[in-house]
Amino acid sequence: MSEHVAPPVLSTRKFSLWYGSHQAVIEVDLDIAERQITAIIGPSGCGKSTLIRAFNRLNDLIPGVRTAGQILFRGEPLYGRGVDPVEVRRRIGMVFQKPNPFPKSVFENVAFGLRINGFRGDLKAKVEEALARAALLDEVKGDLHRKTGYDLSGGQQQRLCIARALAVDPEVLLMDEPCSALDPIATAKIEDLIRELASSVTVVIVTHNMQQAARVSDYTAFMLLGELVECGPTRELFTRPKDSRTEAYITGRFG
Amino acid sequence: MRRKLVGWGFAAVAGMALGIGLLVLIVLIATTALQAAPITAMRAVAGAGISLSLRSMEVPGTREAAGYVTVAQVEAGSPAAELGLARGDALLVVGSVPVERPSQAWEAVRGAPGGRGVVLPVAWLPRAEVALGTLRATPGGVTVATPSPMAQAGGLAPGDLLLSAGSIPITGTRQAWEALAVAARTGGAPVEVKLNRAGEEIRLLWDPVRRGELRFVRDPLRAWWGFLTTLNEPRYPERAGLLPALVGSLYVVLVMAAVAFPLGIAGAVYLEEYAPTNLLTRTIEVLVANLAGTPSAVVGIIGLEVFARALGAGRSVLAGGLTLAVLILPTMVVASREALRAVPRTLREAALALGATRWETVRHHVLPYALPGILTGTILSFSRALGEAAPLLLLGAFLFVTYVPQGLGDSFTVVPLQIFEWATRPQDGFATVAAAAIVVLVTLLLLLNAVAILLRNRFGRRWAG
Ligand SMILES: Nc1ncnc2c1ncn2[C@@H]1O[C@H](COP(=O)(O)OP(=O)(O)OP(=O)(O)O)[C@@H](O)[C@H]1O
Ligand SMILES: [Mg+2]
């Protein structure tokens, strides 16, 4: 199919990461396909968050972090000399496990990214567009300036965070367990949203929940103890895992 | 059940601590306010136009001294001036109280029944030239050279040898008038004056005392307002003014704030957000934390050596402000860092993940979030600096400042120093003035702390969600 022809947006080449002396990611080789949803699954502590945070260089801020190998972003080394992590983060957005809106109005939450990126144009239209893409606009339309991010429900907050990330038109959206703090209805809404987003952005989503990975993703990567065990089209990985460890995990024998 | 008991225990201890704290505070304020209360009467006396000072006369033949009160100043056009009181007169009676010390005059005004304004009889002995004229010391004793008209009317003649007034022997030219004043006050008028005229001893019953009525306005508001807004007259407590010290404190604290506020926040932001963790920054951190505990007197010496001497700022507002800035900077850095550290990591990550630079993150999210905490720490530091006397004392700030400083280069005094200066004066009335200044200072500090609490609550609610 055509997705194998298109070059990957992100690809890791024997990528390793250490927190001090502890190696959290071990020589991972993984390709993230353009405009597809890639899920990363694996038991707690296997390095999923570490890997996804490596994609937008958010680990740089943690003292004692060291990397080896490479991550290529559209063919360019992400950790190369002269690469500005700020620039990287403008092109690769992120949504976190716990909703973390700014303690400001809904409008300002979304507008912040645009402002710092020197957006010229109709700020209001752009903010509303982002809120619409995150399926939140209808619920907050009247209170854009009146309500703060904290006045929203958990699910709304998470969609606000998605809108905030989408506003700057990222090429990739990283999501680290975006639904783990939400109830089933809010989760369902966000899953629908993620499916819709895939038409315009590349999504990488970390999840604990195998059903969720099966429901939303095109590709799934399975990690164990810092290593990438297996990666492939989601249906294949869940129905015919190549590795016995993957099989053990998806059939619930550990994890 | 047990958990409940433990909870009750904590509540009881906390309540007790709070109660004791409040009680101490109330007792403190009440006692100082009580001590400061006579200021109303003091300023009422000053308002009538007279300043008093305590003098004393050695009683011949004894080792005792008798005190008396002279009028040290009379304001032109004041009720006292109109009544005829003049500089140098001895004030003998106010109301029905013979006054031996100035405080008794104030007490008489304070204790007189009546409302805001009271009219009290006063009695005084005119100054020596008016009451007696010129006297001369001769081998035989004190001789009248040229009696004043008043003395002539009382029966004194040139050449009279003065022996005693009341029961007080007369031994000197100045002392003759003093003896008259003390005798008139203690024994009442007329006074029995013994003199030797041409070898013959004469007893003269003479009333040299003048009497009149003075109106005193006892208005606490006016008294306190006057105390706060008049220049300091260092010799007379009833004319003491806190204005130079208040303005001095204001200027010094402003200079300090202008230096310490930006530097403190910048230092905290640097250490917390930018500095790499290495030996150097660790050392700086330890240094800053230790500096926060430096005795303020030591900081005063630093201020003296560095700002006053090496930089040549002298004993100026500038040097004082810089010294206090050095004093509070470490505390401010520590408190601000604490506030910055309390900013959730997720908030920083949210901004950074949108492509914000470190500075954009700090400016738009971290600082606003930490601001209430930073401001609380700042105000508490400021209120500490406002109450400091020691470093400025060592810097050599002037204790007697009777003018309002106009610029950075002017010398100054501050409220705590002024309190110190007043409190160490032995004269009547300065303790009262010192207590009044303490009431002012404590009120200022409480106000500042209240502002800090308000800030914390206001912003705290807004952000905490
Ligand atoms: N800041 C850090 N400093 C040191 N070690 C860390 C840090 N963050 C994570 N680790 C370690 O790295 C390993 C991988 O952590 P990571 O957070 O990537 O796991 P995860 O797969 O996301 O787990 P979970 O599903 O529980 O979120 C863990 O052993 C963890 O203890
Ligand atoms: Mg994780």
Short mmCIF file of N, CA and C and ligand atoms in Angstrom, two decimals, chain A residues 48-50 97 176-177 206, ligand 2:
data_model
loop_
_atom_site.label_atom_id
_atom_site.label_comp_id
_atom_site.label_asym_id
_atom_site.label_seq_id
_atom_site.Cartn_x
_atom_site.Cartn_y
_atom_site.Cartn_z
N LYS A 48 7.72 4.16 27.61
CA LYS A 48 6.84 4.77 26.60
C LYS A 48 6.90 6.29 26.68
N SER A 49 6.69 6.82 27.89
CA SER A 49 6.70 8.28 28.05
C SER A 49 8.06 8.83 27.66
N THR A 50 9.09 8.15 28.10
CA THR A 50 10.45 8.62 27.80
C THR A 50 10.64 8.74 26.30
N GLN A 97 -0.66 13.50 29.98
CA GLN A 97 -1.55 12.56 30.66
C GLN A 97 -2.62 13.27 31.48
N ASP A 176 0.48 11.55 25.39
CA ASP A 176 0.94 10.59 26.41
C ASP A 176 -0.23 10.23 27.32
N GLU A 177 -0.83 9.08 27.06
CA GLU A 177 -1.99 8.62 27.83
C GLU A 177 -3.03 9.73 28.01
N VAL A 206 0.55 7.29 23.34
CA VAL A 206 0.94 6.28 24.31
C VAL A 206 -0.31 5.88 25.07
MG MG C 2 4.20 7.22 31.14
#
